[in-house]
Short mmCIF file of N, CA and C in Angstrom, two decimals:
data_model
loop_
_atom_site.label_atom_id
_atom_site.label_comp_id
_atom_site.label_asym_id
_atom_site.label_seq_id
_atom_site.Cartn_x
_atom_site.Cartn_y
_atom_site.Cartn_z
N MET N 480 -28.24 0.81 13.13
CA MET N 480 -28.15 0.23 11.81
C MET N 480 -27.20 1.04 10.92
N SER N 481 -27.21 2.37 11.02
CA SER N 481 -26.32 3.18 10.18
C SER N 481 -24.86 2.93 10.56
N TYR N 482 -24.59 2.69 11.85
CA TYR N 482 -23.23 2.40 12.27
C TYR N 482 -22.73 1.12 11.60
N LEU N 483 -23.55 0.08 11.60
CA LEU N 483 -23.15 -1.19 10.99
C LEU N 483 -22.96 -1.05 9.49
N PHE N 484 -23.80 -0.24 8.85
CA PHE N 484 -23.62 0.02 7.42
C PHE N 484 -22.29 0.72 7.17
N LEU N 485 -22.00 1.74 7.96
CA LEU N 485 -20.74 2.48 7.79
C LEU N 485 -19.54 1.59 8.09
N LYS N 486 -19.65 0.76 9.10
CA LYS N 486 -18.55 -0.15 9.43
C LYS N 486 -18.32 -1.14 8.28
N SER N 487 -19.40 -1.66 7.72
CA SER N 487 -19.29 -2.56 6.57
C SER N 487 -18.65 -1.85 5.38
N LEU N 488 -19.10 -0.64 5.10
CA LEU N 488 -18.53 0.17 4.02
C LEU N 488 -17.04 0.38 4.24
N HIS N 489 -16.67 0.70 5.48
CA HIS N 489 -15.28 0.93 5.85
C HIS N 489 -14.42 -0.33 5.61
N ILE N 490 -14.92 -1.47 6.06
CA ILE N 490 -14.16 -2.72 5.90
C ILE N 490 -14.03 -3.10 4.43
N ILE N 491 -15.12 -3.03 3.69
CA ILE N 491 -15.07 -3.35 2.26
C ILE N 491 -14.11 -2.39 1.55
N GLY N 492 -14.18 -1.12 1.92
CA GLY N 492 -13.30 -0.13 1.31
C GLY N 492 -11.84 -0.39 1.59
N PHE N 493 -11.49 -0.65 2.87
CA PHE N 493 -10.06 -0.79 3.15
C PHE N 493 -9.51 -2.10 2.64
N VAL N 494 -10.32 -3.16 2.57
CA VAL N 494 -9.83 -4.41 1.97
C VAL N 494 -9.52 -4.17 0.49
N SER N 495 -10.42 -3.50 -0.20
CA SER N 495 -10.21 -3.21 -1.62
C SER N 495 -9.05 -2.24 -1.83
N TRP N 496 -8.96 -1.24 -0.96
CA TRP N 496 -7.89 -0.25 -1.07
C TRP N 496 -6.53 -0.92 -0.89
N PHE N 497 -6.42 -1.75 0.13
CA PHE N 497 -5.14 -2.42 0.35
C PHE N 497 -4.81 -3.41 -0.75
N ALA N 498 -5.81 -4.08 -1.30
CA ALA N 498 -5.55 -4.98 -2.43
C ALA N 498 -4.93 -4.17 -3.58
N GLY N 499 -5.50 -3.01 -3.84
CA GLY N 499 -4.96 -2.14 -4.88
C GLY N 499 -3.56 -1.63 -4.56
N ILE N 500 -3.35 -1.25 -3.30
CA ILE N 500 -2.03 -0.74 -2.88
C ILE N 500 -0.97 -1.82 -3.06
N PHE N 501 -1.30 -3.05 -2.65
CA PHE N 501 -0.31 -4.13 -2.78
C PHE N 501 -0.03 -4.45 -4.25
N TYR N 502 -1.06 -4.40 -5.09
CA TYR N 502 -0.89 -4.77 -6.48
C TYR N 502 -0.21 -3.68 -7.31
N ILE N 503 -0.51 -2.42 -7.03
CA ILE N 503 0.04 -1.35 -7.85
C ILE N 503 1.57 -1.33 -7.79
N VAL N 504 2.11 -1.53 -6.61
CA VAL N 504 3.57 -1.46 -6.52
C VAL N 504 4.21 -2.70 -7.14
N ARG N 505 3.49 -3.83 -7.11
CA ARG N 505 3.98 -5.01 -7.82
C ARG N 505 4.05 -4.70 -9.32
N LEU N 506 3.05 -3.99 -9.83
CA LEU N 506 3.10 -3.57 -11.23
C LEU N 506 4.28 -2.64 -11.48
N PHE N 507 4.59 -1.78 -10.51
CA PHE N 507 5.75 -0.89 -10.65
C PHE N 507 7.05 -1.71 -10.76
N VAL N 508 7.13 -2.80 -10.00
CA VAL N 508 8.31 -3.67 -10.07
C VAL N 508 8.49 -4.14 -11.51
N TYR N 509 7.43 -4.68 -12.09
CA TYR N 509 7.51 -5.21 -13.45
C TYR N 509 7.70 -4.10 -14.48
N HIS N 510 7.07 -2.96 -14.25
CA HIS N 510 7.22 -1.82 -15.17
C HIS N 510 8.68 -1.36 -15.18
N ARG N 511 9.26 -1.28 -13.99
CA ARG N 511 10.66 -0.85 -13.89
C ARG N 511 11.58 -1.84 -14.59
N GLU N 512 11.28 -3.14 -14.42
CA GLU N 512 12.09 -4.17 -15.09
C GLU N 512 11.93 -4.09 -16.61
N ALA N 513 10.75 -3.68 -17.08
CA ALA N 513 10.54 -3.53 -18.52
C ALA N 513 11.43 -2.42 -19.09
N TRP N 514 11.75 -1.41 -18.27
CA TRP N 514 12.64 -0.34 -18.72
C TRP N 514 14.05 -0.87 -18.95
N ASP N 515 14.40 -1.98 -18.30
CA ASP N 515 15.74 -2.55 -18.47
C ASP N 515 15.86 -3.32 -19.79
N ARG N 516 14.74 -3.58 -20.42
CA ARG N 516 14.75 -4.26 -21.72
C ARG N 516 14.82 -3.21 -22.82
N ASN N 517 15.82 -3.30 -23.63
CA ASN N 517 15.98 -2.33 -24.72
C ASN N 517 15.53 -2.93 -26.04
N ASP N 518 14.34 -3.50 -26.03
CA ASP N 518 13.84 -4.12 -27.25
C ASP N 518 12.34 -3.84 -27.39
N GLU N 519 11.75 -4.38 -28.45
CA GLU N 519 10.33 -4.16 -28.70
C GLU N 519 9.46 -4.71 -27.58
N THR N 520 9.87 -5.82 -27.01
CA THR N 520 9.11 -6.42 -25.90
C THR N 520 9.03 -5.46 -24.72
N GLY N 521 10.14 -4.81 -24.41
CA GLY N 521 10.15 -3.84 -23.32
C GLY N 521 9.17 -2.70 -23.57
N THR N 522 9.12 -2.22 -24.80
CA THR N 522 8.20 -1.14 -25.17
C THR N 522 6.75 -1.59 -25.03
N ILE N 523 6.46 -2.78 -25.51
CA ILE N 523 5.09 -3.32 -25.42
C ILE N 523 4.70 -3.51 -23.95
N LEU N 524 5.59 -4.06 -23.16
CA LEU N 524 5.30 -4.27 -21.74
C LEU N 524 5.05 -2.95 -21.02
N ARG N 525 5.89 -1.95 -21.29
CA ARG N 525 5.71 -0.65 -20.63
C ARG N 525 4.34 -0.06 -20.95
N LYS N 526 3.93 -0.15 -22.20
CA LYS N 526 2.60 0.38 -22.58
C LYS N 526 1.49 -0.38 -21.85
N GLN N 527 1.63 -1.68 -21.74
CA GLN N 527 0.61 -2.48 -21.06
C GLN N 527 0.57 -2.14 -19.57
N TYR N 528 1.73 -1.98 -18.95
CA TYR N 528 1.75 -1.63 -17.51
C TYR N 528 1.15 -0.24 -17.28
N GLU N 529 1.36 0.68 -18.21
CA GLU N 529 0.75 2.02 -18.08
C GLU N 529 -0.77 1.90 -18.01
N VAL N 530 -1.34 1.09 -18.89
CA VAL N 530 -2.80 0.90 -18.91
C VAL N 530 -3.26 0.25 -17.60
N MET N 531 -2.59 -0.81 -17.19
CA MET N 531 -2.98 -1.54 -15.99
C MET N 531 -2.89 -0.66 -14.74
N GLU N 532 -1.79 0.09 -14.63
CA GLU N 532 -1.61 0.96 -13.46
C GLU N 532 -2.68 2.05 -13.41
N GLY N 533 -2.94 2.66 -14.55
CA GLY N 533 -3.94 3.73 -14.60
C GLY N 533 -5.33 3.22 -14.21
N ARG N 534 -5.70 2.08 -14.74
CA ARG N 534 -7.02 1.51 -14.40
C ARG N 534 -7.09 1.14 -12.93
N LEU N 535 -6.04 0.52 -12.42
CA LEU N 535 -6.04 0.11 -11.02
C LEU N 535 -6.17 1.31 -10.09
N LEU N 536 -5.38 2.34 -10.34
CA LEU N 536 -5.42 3.52 -9.47
C LEU N 536 -6.73 4.29 -9.60
N ASN N 537 -7.21 4.47 -10.81
CA ASN N 537 -8.37 5.33 -11.03
C ASN N 537 -9.72 4.64 -10.87
N ILE N 538 -9.79 3.35 -11.17
CA ILE N 538 -11.08 2.65 -11.15
C ILE N 538 -11.29 1.85 -9.88
N ILE N 539 -10.21 1.36 -9.28
CA ILE N 539 -10.35 0.51 -8.09
C ILE N 539 -9.80 1.19 -6.84
N GLN N 540 -8.53 1.54 -6.88
CA GLN N 540 -7.85 1.99 -5.67
C GLN N 540 -8.37 3.30 -5.11
N THR N 541 -8.51 4.32 -5.92
CA THR N 541 -8.97 5.61 -5.42
C THR N 541 -10.43 5.56 -4.95
N PRO N 542 -11.36 4.94 -5.70
CA PRO N 542 -12.72 4.82 -5.15
C PRO N 542 -12.76 4.01 -3.84
N ALA N 543 -11.92 2.99 -3.73
CA ALA N 543 -11.88 2.21 -2.49
C ALA N 543 -11.37 3.07 -1.33
N MET N 544 -10.39 3.93 -1.60
CA MET N 544 -9.90 4.83 -0.56
C MET N 544 -11.03 5.77 -0.12
N VAL N 545 -11.77 6.31 -1.07
CA VAL N 545 -12.87 7.21 -0.74
C VAL N 545 -13.93 6.48 0.08
N MET N 546 -14.24 5.25 -0.29
CA MET N 546 -15.21 4.45 0.45
C MET N 546 -14.72 4.21 1.89
N THR N 547 -13.44 3.92 2.03
CA THR N 547 -12.86 3.72 3.36
C THR N 547 -13.01 4.98 4.21
N LEU N 548 -12.69 6.11 3.62
CA LEU N 548 -12.77 7.38 4.34
C LEU N 548 -14.21 7.75 4.70
N ILE N 549 -15.14 7.52 3.79
CA ILE N 549 -16.55 7.82 4.08
C ILE N 549 -17.03 6.96 5.25
N GLY N 550 -16.73 5.67 5.20
CA GLY N 550 -17.13 4.79 6.30
C GLY N 550 -16.48 5.18 7.61
N GLY N 551 -15.19 5.47 7.58
CA GLY N 551 -14.47 5.85 8.80
C GLY N 551 -14.94 7.17 9.38
N ILE N 552 -15.10 8.15 8.53
CA ILE N 552 -15.57 9.47 9.00
C ILE N 552 -16.99 9.35 9.54
N GLY N 553 -17.81 8.57 8.85
CA GLY N 553 -19.17 8.35 9.34
C GLY N 553 -19.21 7.71 10.71
N MET N 554 -18.34 6.72 10.95
CA MET N 554 -18.28 6.09 12.28
C MET N 554 -17.80 7.07 13.33
N LEU N 555 -16.88 7.96 12.96
CA LEU N 555 -16.40 8.97 13.91
C LEU N 555 -17.49 9.99 14.24
N ILE N 556 -18.33 10.29 13.27
CA ILE N 556 -19.45 11.21 13.54
C ILE N 556 -20.42 10.56 14.53
N ILE N 557 -20.65 9.27 14.37
CA ILE N 557 -21.55 8.56 15.30
C ILE N 557 -20.91 8.38 16.67
N ASN N 558 -19.59 8.16 16.70
CA ASN N 558 -18.85 7.94 17.95
C ASN N 558 -17.75 8.99 18.12
N PRO N 559 -18.09 10.25 18.33
CA PRO N 559 -17.07 11.29 18.40
C PRO N 559 -16.14 11.15 19.61
N SER N 560 -16.52 10.37 20.60
CA SER N 560 -15.65 10.19 21.77
C SER N 560 -14.34 9.49 21.39
N TRP N 561 -14.35 8.74 20.28
CA TRP N 561 -13.11 8.09 19.84
C TRP N 561 -12.03 9.11 19.52
N LEU N 562 -12.43 10.30 19.13
CA LEU N 562 -11.44 11.32 18.77
C LEU N 562 -10.64 11.81 19.96
N SER N 563 -11.07 11.50 21.16
CA SER N 563 -10.32 11.90 22.36
C SER N 563 -9.39 10.79 22.84
N GLN N 564 -9.37 9.67 22.15
CA GLN N 564 -8.57 8.53 22.59
C GLN N 564 -7.24 8.46 21.84
N PRO N 565 -6.15 8.23 22.57
CA PRO N 565 -4.83 8.22 21.94
C PRO N 565 -4.68 7.20 20.81
N TRP N 566 -5.28 6.04 20.93
CA TRP N 566 -5.14 5.03 19.87
C TRP N 566 -5.71 5.55 18.55
N MET N 567 -6.79 6.35 18.64
CA MET N 567 -7.40 6.88 17.42
C MET N 567 -6.49 7.95 16.80
N HIS N 568 -5.80 8.71 17.62
CA HIS N 568 -4.86 9.72 17.09
C HIS N 568 -3.77 9.02 16.27
N VAL N 569 -3.24 7.92 16.83
CA VAL N 569 -2.19 7.17 16.12
C VAL N 569 -2.76 6.57 14.84
N LYS N 570 -3.95 5.98 14.94
CA LYS N 570 -4.57 5.37 13.76
C LYS N 570 -4.79 6.41 12.66
N LEU N 571 -5.32 7.56 13.02
CA LEU N 571 -5.57 8.60 12.02
C LEU N 571 -4.27 9.12 11.40
N THR N 572 -3.22 9.19 12.21
CA THR N 572 -1.91 9.59 11.68
C THR N 572 -1.42 8.57 10.64
N LEU N 573 -1.60 7.29 10.96
CA LEU N 573 -1.21 6.24 10.01
C LEU N 573 -2.06 6.30 8.74
N VAL N 574 -3.34 6.60 8.88
CA VAL N 574 -4.22 6.72 7.71
C VAL N 574 -3.78 7.90 6.84
N ILE N 575 -3.42 9.00 7.46
CA ILE N 575 -2.91 10.16 6.69
C ILE N 575 -1.64 9.76 5.94
N GLY N 576 -0.76 9.01 6.60
CA GLY N 576 0.44 8.52 5.93
C GLY N 576 0.10 7.60 4.76
N LEU N 577 -0.92 6.79 4.94
CA LEU N 577 -1.35 5.88 3.88
C LEU N 577 -1.94 6.65 2.70
N ILE N 578 -2.65 7.72 2.98
CA ILE N 578 -3.18 8.57 1.90
C ILE N 578 -2.01 9.20 1.13
N ALA N 579 -1.00 9.65 1.85
CA ALA N 579 0.19 10.21 1.19
C ALA N 579 0.87 9.14 0.33
N TYR N 580 0.96 7.92 0.84
CA TYR N 580 1.54 6.81 0.09
C TYR N 580 0.72 6.56 -1.18
N HIS N 581 -0.59 6.59 -1.03
CA HIS N 581 -1.50 6.40 -2.17
C HIS N 581 -1.18 7.42 -3.28
N PHE N 582 -1.07 8.69 -2.91
CA PHE N 582 -0.81 9.71 -3.92
C PHE N 582 0.63 9.67 -4.43
N SER N 583 1.55 9.14 -3.62
CA SER N 583 2.91 8.96 -4.13
C SER N 583 2.93 7.91 -5.23
N ASN N 584 1.97 6.98 -5.18
CA ASN N 584 1.89 5.99 -6.26
C ASN N 584 1.51 6.64 -7.59
N TYR N 585 0.71 7.69 -7.55
CA TYR N 585 0.42 8.44 -8.78
C TYR N 585 1.71 9.05 -9.35
N ARG N 586 2.53 9.61 -8.46
CA ARG N 586 3.80 10.20 -8.92
C ARG N 586 4.69 9.13 -9.54
N GLN N 587 4.77 7.96 -8.89
CA GLN N 587 5.60 6.88 -9.42
C GLN N 587 5.08 6.43 -10.78
N MET N 588 3.76 6.33 -10.90
CA MET N 588 3.16 5.91 -12.16
C MET N 588 3.51 6.89 -13.28
N LYS N 589 3.40 8.18 -12.99
CA LYS N 589 3.70 9.20 -14.01
C LYS N 589 5.17 9.17 -14.40
N LYS N 590 6.06 8.98 -13.42
CA LYS N 590 7.50 8.91 -13.73
C LYS N 590 7.81 7.70 -14.61
N LEU N 591 7.21 6.54 -14.26
CA LEU N 591 7.50 5.32 -15.01
C LEU N 591 7.01 5.39 -16.46
N ARG N 592 6.10 6.28 -16.75
CA ARG N 592 5.61 6.42 -18.12
C ARG N 592 6.65 7.03 -19.04
N THR N 593 7.55 7.83 -18.48
CA THR N 593 8.49 8.55 -19.34
C THR N 593 9.94 8.08 -19.23
N GLU N 594 10.29 7.48 -18.10
CA GLU N 594 11.69 7.07 -17.92
C GLU N 594 11.82 6.11 -16.75
N PRO N 595 12.95 5.39 -16.69
CA PRO N 595 13.18 4.56 -15.51
C PRO N 595 13.30 5.46 -14.28
N THR N 596 12.75 5.05 -13.19
CA THR N 596 12.81 5.86 -11.98
C THR N 596 14.09 5.59 -11.23
N SER N 597 14.33 6.38 -10.19
CA SER N 597 15.50 6.15 -9.35
C SER N 597 15.35 4.89 -8.52
N PHE N 598 14.10 4.41 -8.36
CA PHE N 598 13.87 3.13 -7.68
C PHE N 598 14.28 2.00 -8.62
N SER N 599 14.98 1.03 -8.08
CA SER N 599 15.21 -0.21 -8.83
C SER N 599 14.01 -1.11 -8.60
N SER N 600 13.95 -2.24 -9.30
CA SER N 600 12.84 -3.16 -9.05
C SER N 600 12.92 -3.67 -7.61
N PHE N 601 14.12 -3.86 -7.09
CA PHE N 601 14.28 -4.26 -5.69
C PHE N 601 13.80 -3.16 -4.75
N GLY N 602 14.08 -1.92 -5.09
CA GLY N 602 13.61 -0.80 -4.28
C GLY N 602 12.08 -0.76 -4.22
N TYR N 603 11.44 -1.06 -5.36
CA TYR N 603 9.97 -1.13 -5.36
C TYR N 603 9.48 -2.30 -4.51
N ARG N 604 10.21 -3.40 -4.51
CA ARG N 604 9.80 -4.53 -3.67
C ARG N 604 9.83 -4.12 -2.19
N LEU N 605 10.84 -3.38 -1.80
CA LEU N 605 10.90 -2.91 -0.41
C LEU N 605 9.81 -1.88 -0.15
N TYR N 606 9.59 -0.99 -1.10
CA TYR N 606 8.55 0.04 -1.00
C TYR N 606 7.17 -0.61 -0.83
N ASN N 607 7.00 -1.78 -1.41
CA ASN N 607 5.74 -2.52 -1.34
C ASN N 607 5.48 -3.08 0.05
N GLU N 608 6.49 -3.21 0.88
CA GLU N 608 6.30 -3.76 2.22
C GLU N 608 5.80 -2.71 3.21
N LEU N 609 6.01 -1.45 2.92
CA LEU N 609 5.59 -0.38 3.83
C LEU N 609 4.10 -0.43 4.17
N PRO N 610 3.20 -0.56 3.18
CA PRO N 610 1.78 -0.61 3.56
C PRO N 610 1.41 -1.85 4.36
N THR N 611 2.15 -2.93 4.21
CA THR N 611 1.89 -4.12 5.03
C THR N 611 2.11 -3.79 6.50
N LEU N 612 3.18 -3.09 6.77
CA LEU N 612 3.48 -2.72 8.16
C LEU N 612 2.44 -1.75 8.70
N VAL N 613 2.00 -0.82 7.87
CA VAL N 613 0.96 0.14 8.28
C VAL N 613 -0.35 -0.60 8.54
N LEU N 614 -0.68 -1.55 7.67
CA LEU N 614 -1.91 -2.33 7.85
C LEU N 614 -1.91 -3.05 9.20
N ILE N 615 -0.80 -3.66 9.55
CA ILE N 615 -0.71 -4.37 10.82
C ILE N 615 -0.94 -3.41 11.98
N ALA N 616 -0.30 -2.25 11.94
CA ALA N 616 -0.45 -1.28 13.02
C ALA N 616 -1.89 -0.80 13.13
N ILE N 617 -2.52 -0.50 12.01
CA ILE N 617 -3.90 0.00 12.03
C ILE N 617 -4.85 -1.06 12.56
N VAL N 618 -4.70 -2.29 12.12
CA VAL N 618 -5.59 -3.35 12.59
C VAL N 618 -5.39 -3.59 14.08
N MET N 619 -4.16 -3.60 14.54
CA MET N 619 -3.91 -3.82 15.97
C MET N 619 -4.55 -2.70 16.80
N LEU N 620 -4.44 -1.48 16.35
CA LEU N 620 -5.06 -0.36 17.06
C LEU N 620 -6.58 -0.46 17.05
N ALA N 621 -7.15 -0.78 15.90
CA ALA N 621 -8.61 -0.84 15.78
C ALA N 621 -9.19 -1.98 16.60
N VAL N 622 -8.48 -3.09 16.68
CA VAL N 622 -8.99 -4.23 17.44
C VAL N 622 -8.84 -4.01 18.94
N TRP N 623 -7.66 -3.57 19.37
CA TRP N 623 -7.39 -3.40 20.80
C TRP N 623 -8.01 -2.12 21.34
N LYS N 624 -8.10 -1.12 20.49
CA LYS N 624 -8.63 0.20 20.88
C LYS N 624 -7.91 0.79 22.10
N ASN N 625 -6.62 0.54 22.16
CA ASN N 625 -5.79 1.17 23.18
C ASN N 625 -4.34 1.09 22.72
N LEU N 626 -3.46 1.72 23.48
CA LEU N 626 -2.05 1.76 23.07
C LEU N 626 -1.33 0.45 23.36
N GLN N 627 -1.93 -0.41 24.19
CA GLN N 627 -1.33 -1.73 24.39
C GLN N 627 -1.29 -2.47 23.06
N GLY N 628 -2.36 -2.33 22.29
CA GLY N 628 -2.39 -2.91 20.95
C GLY N 628 -1.32 -2.31 20.06
N LEU N 629 -1.06 -1.02 20.26
CA LEU N 629 -0.01 -0.37 19.48
C LEU N 629 1.35 -0.98 19.78
N TRP N 630 1.66 -1.16 21.07
CA TRP N 630 2.96 -1.73 21.42
C TRP N 630 3.09 -3.15 20.91
N LEU N 631 2.02 -3.92 21.03
CA LEU N 631 2.04 -5.27 20.47
C LEU N 631 2.21 -5.19 18.96
N GLY N 632 1.51 -4.25 18.35
CA GLY N 632 1.64 -4.04 16.90
C GLY N 632 3.05 -3.63 16.50
N PHE N 633 3.67 -2.75 17.29
CA PHE N 633 5.05 -2.34 17.00
C PHE N 633 6.01 -3.52 17.08
N ALA N 634 5.81 -4.37 18.08
CA ALA N 634 6.67 -5.56 18.21
C ALA N 634 6.48 -6.46 16.98
N LEU N 635 5.23 -6.65 16.59
CA LEU N 635 4.94 -7.45 15.41
C LEU N 635 5.50 -6.79 14.15
N LEU N 636 5.35 -5.47 14.07
CA LEU N 636 5.89 -4.73 12.94
C LEU N 636 7.40 -4.89 12.83
N LEU N 637 8.07 -4.75 13.95
CA LEU N 637 9.52 -4.88 13.95
C LEU N 637 9.94 -6.27 13.50
N ALA N 638 9.30 -7.27 14.08
CA ALA N 638 9.64 -8.65 13.71
C ALA N 638 9.37 -8.91 12.23
N LEU N 639 8.20 -8.49 11.77
CA LEU N 639 7.88 -8.70 10.35
C LEU N 639 8.75 -7.86 9.43
N GLY N 640 9.09 -6.65 9.87
CA GLY N 640 9.98 -5.82 9.07
C GLY N 640 11.32 -6.48 8.84
N VAL N 641 11.86 -7.07 9.89
CA VAL N 641 13.14 -7.79 9.77
C VAL N 641 12.98 -8.99 8.86
N VAL N 642 11.90 -9.73 9.04
CA VAL N 642 11.65 -10.91 8.20
C VAL N 642 11.48 -10.51 6.74
N PHE N 643 10.68 -9.45 6.47
CA PHE N 643 10.48 -8.99 5.09
C PHE N 643 11.81 -8.58 4.45
N PHE N 644 12.63 -7.88 5.20
CA PHE N 644 13.91 -7.43 4.66
C PHE N 644 14.81 -8.63 4.33
N ILE N 645 14.89 -9.60 5.23
CA ILE N 645 15.73 -10.78 5.00
C ILE N 645 15.22 -11.57 3.81
N VAL N 646 13.91 -11.77 3.73
CA VAL N 646 13.34 -12.51 2.60
C VAL N 646 13.60 -11.77 1.29
N ALA N 647 13.45 -10.45 1.30
CA ALA N 647 13.69 -9.67 0.08
C ALA N 647 15.15 -9.81 -0.36
N LYS N 648 16.07 -9.75 0.59
CA LYS N 648 17.49 -9.90 0.24
C LYS N 648 17.78 -11.30 -0.31
N LEU N 649 17.21 -12.34 0.32
CA LEU N 649 17.42 -13.71 -0.16
C LEU N 649 16.82 -13.89 -1.55
N TYR N 650 15.65 -13.31 -1.77
CA TYR N 650 15.01 -13.40 -3.08
C TYR N 650 15.88 -12.70 -4.14
N LYS N 651 16.42 -11.56 -3.79
CA LYS N 651 17.27 -10.83 -4.73
C LYS N 651 18.50 -11.66 -5.08
N LYS N 652 19.11 -12.30 -4.09
CA LYS N 652 20.28 -13.13 -4.34
C LYS N 652 19.93 -14.31 -5.24
N SER N 653 18.78 -14.94 -5.01
CA SER N 653 18.39 -16.08 -5.82
C SER N 653 18.12 -15.65 -7.27
N ARG N 654 17.55 -14.46 -7.46
CA ARG N 654 17.31 -13.96 -8.81
C ARG N 654 18.64 -13.65 -9.51
N GLU N 655 19.60 -13.10 -8.75
CA GLU N 655 20.89 -12.78 -9.35
C GLU N 655 21.64 -14.05 -9.77
N LYS N 656 21.49 -15.13 -9.00
CA LYS N 656 22.16 -16.40 -9.36
C LYS N 656 21.58 -16.98 -10.64
N LYS N 657 20.25 -16.81 -10.82
CA LYS N 657 19.59 -17.35 -12.01
C LYS N 657 19.94 -16.54 -13.24
N ALA N 658 20.28 -15.26 -13.06
CA ALA N 658 20.55 -14.39 -14.22
C ALA N 658 21.91 -14.60 -14.81
#
């Protein structure tokens, strides 16, 4: 019963965490675009994005990350044999990368509060696709529980990465034509 509770906690946590991860960078896109406005509207928008980003990271995203980690660590304590399996090593490496990505969002948020960042809004759109690729790899590993799932996941990642890049470029071109 404790395993199922921890698994449920883990799933609820990572769904919420990823929702926050996907949304926070979308807010960065709009926040960065607000810096391009040199008027009162730009100032008002920047202040509103600061509030939204802070609440999202501190009230939703970080607690969801902690919930994910508690559930995952708890399952590993119950099933320590998973730690000897190569798929789990890859999964944990990806999770560590995701935690680093999470904390990089704090740095981006702090930078956007004081000045436009070196990222353009298009750069943030590309930055927003990175966790999607990580999510696919983690899910493939967790479901398959072997490296065959990883290779299938890598193929899917590569295909989706190319598709995301092409769509992002087409979207950028369509926005430039409208401007």
